Amino acid sequence: MSKTTAVSKVDLTKIMPYGDTMNDGQVQMSFTLPVPDGDEAWEAARQLARKMGLDEPNVVYHRDLGIGYTYMIVYGKCTHSVDYTKIHVTKVESNVMDRMECIKYMEDHFNRPVVVVGASTGTDAHTVGIDAIMNMKGFHGHFGLERYTGMTAINMGSQVPNEELIAKAIELKADAILVSQTVTQKDVHITNLTNMVELCEAEGIRDKILLLCGGPRISHELAQELGFDAGFGPETYADHVASYILQELVERKRV
Amino acid sequence: MTSKLNLDKKVIDSARNHARSIAESMQSFIDEHTTVSTERTVLRLLGVDGVDDVERPLPNVLVDEIKDAGGLPRGVAYWIGNAIRKTGKSPQEIAEAVARGELDVTKLDQGSVEDARKAIEPYVDESLAKIRKQTETRNNYLETIGEGRRPYLYVIVATGNIYEDVNQAEAAARQGADIIAVIRTTGQSLLDYVPYGATTEGFGGTYATQENFRIMRERLDKVGEEVGRYIRLCNYSSGLCMPEIAAMGALERLDVMLNDALYGILFRDINMQRTIVDQFMSRVIIGYSGIIFNSGEDNYLTTDDAIEAAHTVLASQLMNEQFAVLANIPEENMGLGHAFEMDPATEDGFLYELAQAQMAREVFPKASLKYMPPTKFMTGNIFRGHLQDALFNLVAVWTGQSLQLLGMLTEAIHTPHLHDRMLAIENAKYIFNNCRHIGDEVEYKKGGIIQTRAQKVLKDANELLAQIEKDGLFATIEAGKFAAVKRPFNGGKGLDGVCTKDDMYFNPFIEKMLGGVK
Ligand code: B12
């Protein structure tokens, strides 16, 4: 009989996937190869898996897709590890205040309304995200920016051209612009967001305004890469957005 | 059919009567107006096609010129009929001459309406014959190679490239799909023209063009013959070019078209006057061509709550039914929409979904109900998503839905990948087969959760319709009663393309199609 050994402890400098035993590296994935179902297709999948760093790849399911392509579910053991202790993620750096705290913060720091304008821009017709942040009703029990006394929040709706959103921001001397992007197919959001930054620069307002974007596939890191001040992904509420805007405005002495 | 839900027939009749009177009062508004897109549709049906040297579609060139000259209220049929008489040219030749700047149809001597009618008639008849030929082809396929069993398996392709789309569509058909819908690229609904030719660039969908329709139709016929099942093709007759796309669909033998003015108003901010007028001509074409139309009530539940707003879906289905009646669409071709969109965390949510779907079936016994899958509560957890889709499939087979738009496990992430469709089809086939006769076997408890829920939704829909009948549909939309979205009567896109008809106006297609010309 083998000796009962204690469960091995995780080494945070070398973490790898966990199935049922520490460092077993178990990975499950699925994909399609544009070749007919058969031994060659399965072997191709195994070779690909090895190139992805998976040991002992195993095609556990395969199916012909009707046009000479094959769908496969593949298991393997990951041979790579990462150092968890060295990970750095860019996050929006601000204390999250709730709505009442934000209102108080505005009373304490601003002697004028804080103005934000937002829209779902370009050809994007999805409004639920921007509405969740801006509209009175809010989302999951968090009221939207329209309910923040001391703040003027204008939601322009969807399919708003970048030019119109910028024009509105200039007209209202807005402190922040909020852009929502949901459709990401063929990176249409990247093109549109990049265009937004360029237009703001061309209009000479880029330094005078906070530029924020959000959507299901948006991260703070991506937003910054594209030239935005901040980006917000899923599970964002008005509280996060207001907290960031207000603290950033105070930081930049635009009160 | 006896009601399994114990629905009160008097309440159904009352709701339907309110809906009829709403549709009829809208119809008097529609009858007084026309739009640029309705007029371009007349041109397309007359065979006007192609683009000018700056890529402007000829129907636009001609209608814009007539509009600028103040001639829109009389309708293009008059101007073209008159021009045929004066120049001896065909509608296409007239359009080309106008595009070259050689002809201005509003500057010719103006003959009588009767003469214009006579001159245009052969072109109208030719066009109707073409459409009837397509209907015959469809019927012939249905009789010879047959079709899939209901609920039809309905899947979407959306690569943006028509040549990629046909491969995805072929794969889906071989996997068992009965209906292929090509969804449109973002932005097309707001274009006030229909792009021309085959296209390879779209976002979240592919451009609806006549050539793209043709390419897809050809491939589906071929695959259909091979798999021994007629494969239906679906696209969107919606947006600013709603009736033009219906005409293209009729000419290229589409079988199913999404067509709903309310969707355009609420989700694309298209002006309500514009699109309600456009919807009429599109539905007349759809009715004449034997196309199944799909209404878009399911979408309300993406911005509103599926439990709270369930009655708005039923109310809208009843109105859509009556609008369709006025356009001569047979009940069998009414693809009224509804959806499985309740929060999966709801206790007994499945029972409410079952109640809603069964109710739709009982209120519209012959309609080709279009049942939409969960979308809003789909998440990155594709495994749970697959289960949500399974429950949706179970409700569909149980309640006898007709067009089953299959849910994709990856709904929250991207438009469907090749294998997502296969998994969705497999899911549906498994459940449909395994539970085929469940609806015949199971009855609902008298006064139980399911019956009580359905009766309440029906009662609320009846009350809402009574209110709409009083306030008017336009005012109801202005007040935000549908999808929790408010739209102003004079707001939105496309209003400048609407005008009141003058007393010489005529639209030969609407007349003949409604008259059921054979
Ligand atoms: C509802 C919905 C619709 C509704 C939209 C109604 C409306 N008025 O918004 C309707 C039915 C109209 C619709 C249409 C289309 N849709 Co749609 N839709 C969805 C669906 C089901 C849910 C999206 C949603 O409402 N999420 C809920 C909100 C609250 O989440 P969120 O947007 O992520 O927002 C949160 C955060 O991201 C953040 N946030 C968002 N924006 C912003 C902005 C700022 C400034 C900040 C700070 C934060 C922030 O805060 C929010 C709250 O936490 C998704 C699928 C899914 N389950 O995700 C598809 C989905 C988004 N749609 C999709 C597509 C392709 C379309 C169409 C293009 C299809 C077509 N070809 O016709 C059309 C749109 C046409 C167009 N011009 O855009 C795809 C997108 C694929 C992709 N990755 O590109 C999806 C993923 C479905 C799919 N798998 O195909 N859709």
Short mmCIF file of C-alpha atoms in Angstrom, two decimals, chain B residues 16-412:
data_model
loop_
_atom_site.label_atom_id
_atom_site.label_comp_id
_atom_site.label_asym_id
_atom_site.label_seq_id
_atom_site.Cartn_x
_atom_site.Cartn_y
_atom_site.Cartn_z
CA ARG B 16 -57.80 40.53 -31.36
CA ASN B 17 -60.59 43.03 -32.01
CA HIS B 18 -58.64 45.83 -30.36
CA ALA B 19 -55.61 44.89 -32.46
CA ARG B 20 -57.71 44.91 -35.62
CA SER B 21 -59.04 48.35 -34.96
CA ILE B 22 -55.51 49.63 -34.18
CA ALA B 23 -54.21 48.19 -37.46
CA GLU B 24 -57.13 49.63 -39.39
CA SER B 25 -56.65 53.09 -37.99
CA MET B 26 -52.95 52.89 -38.88
CA GLN B 27 -53.94 51.74 -42.34
CA SER B 28 -55.78 54.99 -43.05
CA PHE B 29 -52.56 56.85 -42.25
CA ILE B 30 -50.60 54.47 -44.46
CA ASP B 31 -53.01 54.81 -47.38
CA GLU B 32 -52.51 58.58 -47.47
CA HIS B 33 -48.71 58.42 -47.63
CA THR B 34 -45.82 57.15 -49.65
CA THR B 35 -42.05 57.15 -49.14
CA VAL B 36 -38.86 57.27 -51.19
CA SER B 37 -38.19 53.62 -50.42
CA THR B 38 -41.71 52.53 -51.36
CA GLU B 39 -41.26 54.32 -54.68
CA ARG B 40 -37.83 52.80 -55.26
CA THR B 41 -39.48 49.43 -54.69
CA VAL B 42 -41.89 50.11 -57.54
CA LEU B 43 -38.86 50.83 -59.74
CA ARG B 44 -37.06 47.68 -58.69
CA LEU B 45 -40.13 45.61 -59.44
CA LEU B 46 -40.32 47.30 -62.83
CA GLY B 47 -36.86 45.91 -63.47
CA VAL B 48 -34.75 49.00 -62.74
CA ASP B 49 -31.38 47.80 -61.47
CA GLY B 50 -27.70 48.72 -61.60
CA VAL B 51 -25.73 51.79 -60.53
CA ASP B 52 -24.60 55.05 -62.13
CA ASP B 53 -20.98 56.12 -62.63
CA VAL B 54 -20.62 57.11 -58.96
CA GLU B 55 -22.10 53.83 -57.70
CA ARG B 56 -25.52 55.27 -56.90
CA PRO B 57 -28.24 52.66 -57.42
CA LEU B 58 -30.46 53.69 -60.33
CA PRO B 59 -33.69 53.45 -58.29
CA ASN B 60 -32.21 56.13 -56.00
CA VAL B 61 -31.08 58.32 -58.88
CA LEU B 62 -34.53 58.34 -60.39
CA VAL B 63 -36.53 58.76 -57.19
CA ASP B 64 -34.25 61.53 -55.94
CA GLU B 65 -34.69 63.41 -59.17
CA ILE B 66 -38.48 63.05 -59.06
CA LYS B 67 -38.49 64.07 -55.40
CA ASP B 68 -36.34 67.15 -56.04
CA ALA B 69 -38.73 68.20 -58.79
CA GLY B 70 -41.62 67.89 -56.31
CA GLY B 71 -43.09 64.88 -58.11
CA LEU B 72 -42.94 62.29 -55.33
CA PRO B 73 -46.59 62.72 -54.19
CA ARG B 74 -47.75 61.43 -57.55
CA GLY B 75 -45.66 58.27 -57.30
CA VAL B 76 -43.05 56.97 -59.74
CA ALA B 77 -45.52 54.68 -61.48
CA TYR B 78 -47.18 57.70 -63.02
CA TRP B 79 -43.89 59.34 -64.06
CA ILE B 80 -42.49 56.15 -65.53
CA GLY B 81 -45.76 55.21 -67.23
CA ASN B 82 -45.90 58.67 -68.73
CA ALA B 83 -42.25 58.50 -69.80
CA ILE B 84 -42.75 55.08 -71.43
CA ARG B 85 -45.56 56.59 -73.46
CA LYS B 86 -43.61 59.67 -74.44
CA THR B 87 -40.23 58.06 -75.15
CA GLY B 88 -41.02 54.45 -76.05
CA LYS B 89 -38.20 53.37 -73.71
CA SER B 90 -38.39 50.63 -71.05
CA PRO B 91 -38.18 51.57 -67.34
CA GLN B 92 -34.54 50.44 -67.23
CA GLU B 93 -33.68 52.51 -70.31
CA ILE B 94 -35.45 55.49 -68.80
CA ALA B 95 -33.46 55.13 -65.58
CA GLU B 96 -30.20 54.90 -67.49
CA ALA B 97 -31.06 57.96 -69.57
CA VAL B 98 -31.88 59.88 -66.39
CA ALA B 99 -28.59 58.79 -64.84
CA ARG B 100 -26.70 60.07 -67.86
CA GLY B 101 -28.51 63.38 -67.52
CA GLU B 102 -30.24 62.96 -70.86
CA LEU B 103 -33.79 62.77 -69.58
CA ASP B 104 -35.91 64.38 -66.89
CA VAL B 105 -39.16 62.45 -66.50
CA THR B 106 -40.89 65.30 -64.71
CA LYS B 107 -40.31 67.69 -67.62
CA LEU B 108 -42.13 65.62 -70.24
CA ASP B 109 -45.66 66.48 -71.31
CA GLN B 110 -47.97 65.13 -68.64
CA GLY B 111 -50.58 62.71 -69.97
CA SER B 112 -53.50 61.20 -68.10
CA VAL B 113 -53.25 58.68 -65.28
CA GLU B 114 -55.12 56.19 -67.42
CA ASP B 115 -52.54 56.42 -70.19
CA ALA B 116 -49.68 56.07 -67.71
CA ARG B 117 -51.33 53.02 -66.21
CA LYS B 118 -51.76 51.41 -69.58
CA ALA B 119 -48.17 52.06 -70.59
CA ILE B 120 -46.74 50.57 -67.44
CA GLU B 121 -49.02 47.55 -67.21
CA PRO B 122 -47.01 45.11 -69.36
CA TYR B 123 -43.94 45.69 -67.15
CA VAL B 124 -46.00 45.15 -64.02
CA ASP B 125 -47.44 41.92 -65.35
CA GLU B 126 -44.03 40.68 -66.43
CA SER B 127 -42.65 41.31 -62.97
CA LEU B 128 -45.53 39.56 -61.24
CA ALA B 129 -45.08 36.60 -63.57
CA LYS B 130 -41.43 36.39 -62.52
CA ILE B 131 -42.40 36.30 -58.86
CA ARG B 132 -45.08 33.67 -59.46
CA LYS B 133 -42.49 31.58 -61.27
CA GLN B 134 -40.34 31.64 -58.14
CA THR B 135 -43.31 30.57 -56.04
CA GLU B 136 -43.89 27.68 -58.42
CA THR B 137 -40.26 26.65 -58.15
CA ARG B 138 -40.53 26.64 -54.36
CA ASN B 139 -43.73 24.61 -54.43
CA ASN B 140 -42.19 22.24 -56.88
CA TYR B 141 -39.20 21.67 -54.61
CA LEU B 142 -41.47 21.13 -51.63
CA GLU B 143 -43.46 18.56 -53.56
CA THR B 144 -40.50 16.74 -55.02
CA ILE B 145 -37.64 16.83 -52.52
CA GLY B 146 -39.73 17.77 -49.47
CA GLU B 147 -38.72 19.63 -46.34
CA GLY B 148 -37.62 19.17 -42.74
CA ARG B 149 -40.02 18.54 -39.90
CA ARG B 150 -41.29 21.35 -37.69
CA PRO B 151 -39.99 23.01 -35.60
CA TYR B 152 -37.69 23.94 -38.50
CA LEU B 153 -34.06 24.24 -37.46
CA TYR B 154 -33.15 27.83 -38.21
CA VAL B 155 -29.54 29.03 -38.01
CA ILE B 156 -27.69 32.20 -38.79
CA VAL B 157 -24.59 32.86 -40.85
CA ALA B 158 -22.78 36.12 -40.39
CA THR B 159 -19.25 36.10 -41.69
CA GLY B 160 -19.49 39.39 -43.58
CA ASN B 161 -18.30 37.70 -46.77
CA ILE B 162 -20.97 36.12 -48.98
CA TYR B 163 -18.52 33.56 -50.38
CA GLU B 164 -17.63 32.43 -46.85
CA ASP B 165 -21.31 32.53 -45.89
CA VAL B 166 -22.27 30.01 -48.58
CA ASN B 167 -19.78 27.49 -47.18
CA GLN B 168 -21.03 27.96 -43.65
CA ALA B 169 -24.60 27.66 -44.91
CA GLU B 170 -23.83 24.50 -46.81
CA ALA B 171 -22.24 22.94 -43.75
CA ALA B 172 -25.27 23.87 -41.64
CA ALA B 173 -27.65 22.38 -44.19
CA ARG B 174 -25.67 19.17 -44.26
CA GLN B 175 -25.77 19.07 -40.47
CA GLY B 176 -29.55 19.31 -40.58
CA ALA B 177 -30.56 22.98 -40.73
CA ASP B 178 -33.84 23.76 -42.50
CA ILE B 179 -33.55 27.55 -42.67
CA ILE B 180 -30.45 29.64 -43.23
CA ALA B 181 -30.64 33.30 -42.30
CA VAL B 182 -27.94 35.64 -43.50
CA ILE B 183 -27.83 38.47 -41.02
CA ARG B 184 -26.97 41.93 -42.19
CA THR B 185 -23.89 43.92 -41.42
CA THR B 186 -24.10 46.65 -38.79
CA GLY B 187 -25.11 49.92 -40.32
CA GLN B 188 -27.06 48.63 -43.30
CA SER B 189 -30.44 49.36 -41.77
CA LEU B 190 -29.65 53.08 -41.78
CA LEU B 191 -28.50 53.20 -45.41
CA ASP B 192 -31.14 54.83 -47.58
CA TYR B 193 -30.11 52.68 -50.56
CA VAL B 194 -29.42 49.01 -51.15
CA PRO B 195 -25.77 48.30 -52.04
CA TYR B 196 -25.15 46.65 -55.38
CA GLY B 197 -23.44 43.39 -56.31
CA ALA B 198 -21.65 40.65 -54.38
CA THR B 199 -20.00 41.85 -51.16
CA THR B 200 -17.17 40.50 -49.02
CA GLU B 201 -16.90 43.04 -46.20
CA GLY B 202 -19.38 43.28 -43.36
CA PHE B 203 -19.35 43.55 -39.56
CA GLY B 204 -21.48 41.17 -37.52
CA GLY B 205 -23.24 40.26 -40.76
CA THR B 206 -23.24 40.49 -44.54
CA TYR B 207 -24.80 43.15 -46.79
CA ALA B 208 -28.22 42.29 -48.14
CA THR B 209 -27.85 42.80 -51.90
CA GLN B 210 -29.75 41.17 -54.70
CA GLU B 211 -26.62 39.49 -55.99
CA ASN B 212 -25.80 38.12 -52.51
CA PHE B 213 -29.34 36.74 -52.34
CA ARG B 214 -28.87 35.05 -55.68
CA ILE B 215 -25.51 33.52 -54.77
CA MET B 216 -26.87 32.06 -51.54
CA ARG B 217 -30.10 30.82 -53.17
CA GLU B 218 -28.15 28.97 -55.82
CA ARG B 219 -25.97 27.20 -53.28
CA LEU B 220 -28.89 26.26 -51.03
CA ASP B 221 -30.85 24.81 -53.95
CA LYS B 222 -27.88 22.71 -54.87
CA VAL B 223 -27.34 21.44 -51.33
CA GLY B 224 -31.09 20.95 -50.87
CA GLU B 225 -31.22 18.69 -53.88
CA GLU B 226 -28.28 16.72 -52.55
CA VAL B 227 -29.58 16.28 -49.03
CA GLY B 228 -33.15 15.76 -50.23
CA ARG B 229 -34.68 18.61 -48.27
CA TYR B 230 -35.66 22.10 -49.43
CA ILE B 231 -33.49 24.59 -47.55
CA ARG B 232 -35.23 27.87 -46.84
CA LEU B 233 -33.40 31.17 -47.10
CA CYS B 234 -34.06 34.09 -44.78
CA ASN B 235 -32.98 37.71 -44.76
CA TYR B 236 -34.09 41.04 -43.33
CA SER B 237 -36.71 43.19 -44.97
CA SER B 238 -36.11 45.99 -42.51
CA GLY B 239 -34.40 49.32 -42.02
CA LEU B 240 -34.78 52.29 -44.33
CA CYS B 241 -34.99 50.07 -47.43
CA MET B 242 -37.51 47.62 -46.01
CA PRO B 243 -39.79 47.24 -49.07
CA GLU B 244 -36.94 47.26 -51.60
CA ILE B 245 -35.37 44.31 -49.86
CA ALA B 246 -38.76 42.54 -49.84
CA ALA B 247 -38.90 43.02 -53.62
CA MET B 248 -35.39 41.61 -54.02
CA GLY B 249 -36.38 38.71 -51.78
CA ALA B 250 -39.46 38.00 -53.89
CA LEU B 251 -37.42 38.07 -57.10
CA GLU B 252 -34.65 35.83 -55.73
CA ARG B 253 -36.98 33.40 -53.92
CA LEU B 254 -36.30 34.06 -50.30
CA ASP B 255 -38.62 32.03 -48.10
CA VAL B 256 -38.54 33.89 -44.82
CA MET B 257 -38.03 37.61 -44.15
CA LEU B 258 -37.77 39.52 -40.92
CA ASN B 259 -40.13 42.41 -41.27
CA ASP B 260 -41.28 44.58 -38.43
CA ALA B 261 -41.68 48.35 -38.34
CA LEU B 262 -41.63 48.37 -34.56
CA TYR B 263 -38.17 46.82 -34.51
CA GLY B 264 -36.81 49.61 -36.71
CA ILE B 265 -38.48 52.27 -34.61
CA LEU B 266 -37.33 50.93 -31.27
CA PHE B 267 -33.92 49.47 -32.05
CA ARG B 268 -32.64 51.60 -34.94
CA ASP B 269 -34.48 54.86 -34.26
CA ILE B 270 -36.09 54.89 -37.67
CA ASN B 271 -38.94 57.37 -37.94
CA MET B 272 -42.27 55.72 -37.19
CA GLN B 273 -44.23 57.29 -40.06
CA ARG B 274 -41.60 56.27 -42.56
CA THR B 275 -41.32 52.68 -41.55
CA ILE B 276 -45.01 51.97 -40.95
CA VAL B 277 -45.72 53.08 -44.53
CA ASP B 278 -42.76 51.05 -45.82
CA GLN B 279 -43.90 48.02 -43.88
CA PHE B 280 -47.19 47.95 -45.75
CA MET B 281 -45.71 47.56 -49.20
CA SER B 282 -43.16 45.04 -47.92
CA ARG B 283 -45.90 42.90 -46.40
CA VAL B 284 -47.98 43.06 -49.56
CA ILE B 285 -44.98 41.76 -51.51
CA ILE B 286 -44.24 39.13 -48.88
CA GLY B 287 -47.87 38.01 -48.90
CA TYR B 288 -47.98 37.76 -52.67
CA SER B 289 -44.71 35.82 -52.86
CA GLY B 290 -45.55 33.15 -50.32
CA ILE B 291 -42.78 34.31 -48.02
CA ILE B 292 -43.09 33.77 -44.27
CA PHE B 293 -42.55 37.04 -42.46
CA ASN B 294 -40.97 37.17 -39.00
CA SER B 295 -41.89 39.86 -36.53
CA GLY B 296 -39.39 41.06 -33.94
CA GLU B 297 -41.18 40.98 -30.59
CA ASP B 298 -38.44 38.82 -29.13
CA ASN B 299 -36.14 41.84 -29.16
CA TYR B 300 -38.30 43.78 -26.70
CA LEU B 301 -37.09 41.39 -24.07
CA THR B 302 -33.48 42.42 -24.57
CA THR B 303 -34.17 45.89 -23.21
CA ASP B 304 -37.21 45.08 -21.10
CA ASP B 305 -37.87 42.32 -18.59
CA ALA B 306 -39.27 39.08 -20.00
CA ILE B 307 -41.51 38.43 -17.02
CA GLU B 308 -42.80 41.95 -16.48
CA ALA B 309 -43.18 42.78 -20.17
CA ALA B 310 -44.51 39.43 -21.43
CA HIS B 311 -47.88 40.96 -22.28
CA THR B 312 -46.25 43.56 -24.57
CA VAL B 313 -44.97 40.67 -26.69
CA LEU B 314 -48.43 39.16 -27.05
CA ALA B 315 -50.01 42.56 -27.71
CA SER B 316 -47.47 43.26 -30.42
CA GLN B 317 -47.95 39.81 -31.97
CA LEU B 318 -51.66 40.49 -32.22
CA MET B 319 -51.05 43.83 -33.93
CA ASN B 320 -48.53 42.29 -36.29
CA GLU B 321 -51.07 39.63 -37.14
CA GLN B 322 -53.65 42.26 -38.04
CA PHE B 323 -51.18 44.32 -40.09
CA ALA B 324 -50.44 41.10 -41.95
CA VAL B 325 -54.13 40.41 -42.52
CA LEU B 326 -54.43 43.84 -44.17
CA ALA B 327 -51.53 42.91 -46.45
CA ASN B 328 -53.17 39.63 -47.42
CA ILE B 329 -50.66 37.35 -45.73
CA PRO B 330 -52.14 33.93 -44.95
CA GLU B 331 -52.01 32.86 -41.33
CA GLU B 332 -49.61 30.00 -42.13
CA ASN B 333 -47.05 32.55 -43.31
CA MET B 334 -47.19 34.67 -40.18
CA GLY B 335 -43.95 34.08 -38.33
CA LEU B 336 -44.91 35.95 -35.17
CA GLY B 337 -41.94 36.30 -32.86
CA HIS B 338 -41.45 35.54 -29.20
CA ALA B 339 -38.56 34.37 -27.07
CA PHE B 340 -37.15 32.37 -24.18
CA GLU B 341 -35.54 35.32 -22.38
CA MET B 342 -36.33 35.03 -18.68
CA ASP B 343 -33.59 35.31 -16.11
CA PRO B 344 -32.42 31.71 -15.56
CA ALA B 345 -32.17 32.43 -11.86
CA THR B 346 -35.97 32.75 -11.63
CA GLU B 347 -37.64 30.06 -9.58
CA ASP B 348 -40.07 28.19 -11.87
CA GLY B 349 -38.86 30.29 -14.78
CA PHE B 350 -39.17 27.25 -17.03
CA LEU B 351 -42.86 27.04 -16.17
CA TYR B 352 -43.39 30.66 -17.15
CA GLU B 353 -41.56 30.12 -20.42
CA LEU B 354 -43.70 27.08 -21.09
CA ALA B 355 -46.84 29.09 -20.31
CA GLN B 356 -45.82 31.89 -22.67
CA ALA B 357 -44.97 29.57 -25.56
CA GLN B 358 -48.10 27.46 -25.12
CA MET B 359 -50.18 30.63 -24.97
CA ALA B 360 -48.69 31.91 -28.22
CA ARG B 361 -49.52 28.59 -29.85
CA GLU B 362 -53.12 28.68 -28.63
CA VAL B 363 -53.72 32.32 -29.56
CA PHE B 364 -52.23 31.79 -33.04
CA PRO B 365 -53.04 28.15 -33.81
CA LYS B 366 -52.02 28.18 -37.46
CA ALA B 367 -49.22 30.74 -37.43
CA SER B 368 -45.60 29.82 -38.14
CA LEU B 369 -44.45 31.03 -34.75
CA LYS B 370 -40.82 32.07 -34.66
CA TYR B 371 -39.27 31.15 -31.34
CA MET B 372 -36.07 32.94 -30.34
CA PRO B 373 -33.45 31.47 -28.03
CA PRO B 374 -31.98 32.91 -24.85
CA THR B 375 -29.57 35.74 -25.69
CA LYS B 376 -29.53 38.33 -22.95
CA PHE B 377 -28.80 35.89 -20.14
CA MET B 378 -26.23 33.96 -22.09
CA THR B 379 -22.79 34.47 -20.64
CA GLY B 380 -19.21 33.41 -21.21
CA ASN B 381 -20.14 30.17 -19.43
CA ILE B 382 -20.76 28.30 -22.65
CA PHE B 383 -21.53 25.09 -20.79
CA ARG B 384 -24.44 26.57 -18.89
CA GLY B 385 -25.42 28.29 -22.13
CA HIS B 386 -25.77 24.94 -23.85
CA LEU B 387 -28.15 23.90 -21.07
CA GLN B 388 -30.19 27.07 -21.39
CA ASP B 389 -30.53 26.29 -25.09
CA ALA B 390 -31.62 22.75 -24.22
CA LEU B 391 -34.46 24.01 -22.03
CA PHE B 392 -35.46 26.35 -24.83
CA ASN B 393 -35.56 23.44 -27.28
CA LEU B 394 -37.64 21.43 -24.85
CA VAL B 395 -40.27 24.18 -24.61
CA ALA B 396 -40.36 24.42 -28.41
CA VAL B 397 -41.05 20.78 -29.12
CA TRP B 398 -43.47 20.61 -26.22
CA THR B 399 -45.58 23.56 -27.41
CA GLY B 400 -45.25 23.00 -31.15
CA GLN B 401 -43.28 26.05 -32.24
CA SER B 402 -42.67 26.40 -35.97
CA LEU B 403 -39.41 28.20 -36.69
CA GLN B 404 -36.83 27.42 -34.08
CA LEU B 405 -33.97 29.90 -34.18
CA LEU B 406 -31.30 27.78 -32.60
CA GLY B 407 -29.44 29.15 -29.62
CA MET B 408 -25.66 29.12 -29.75
CA LEU B 409 -23.60 28.27 -26.68
CA THR B 410 -21.23 31.12 -27.64
CA GLU B 411 -24.00 33.74 -27.95
CA ALA B 412 -22.36 36.13 -25.49
#
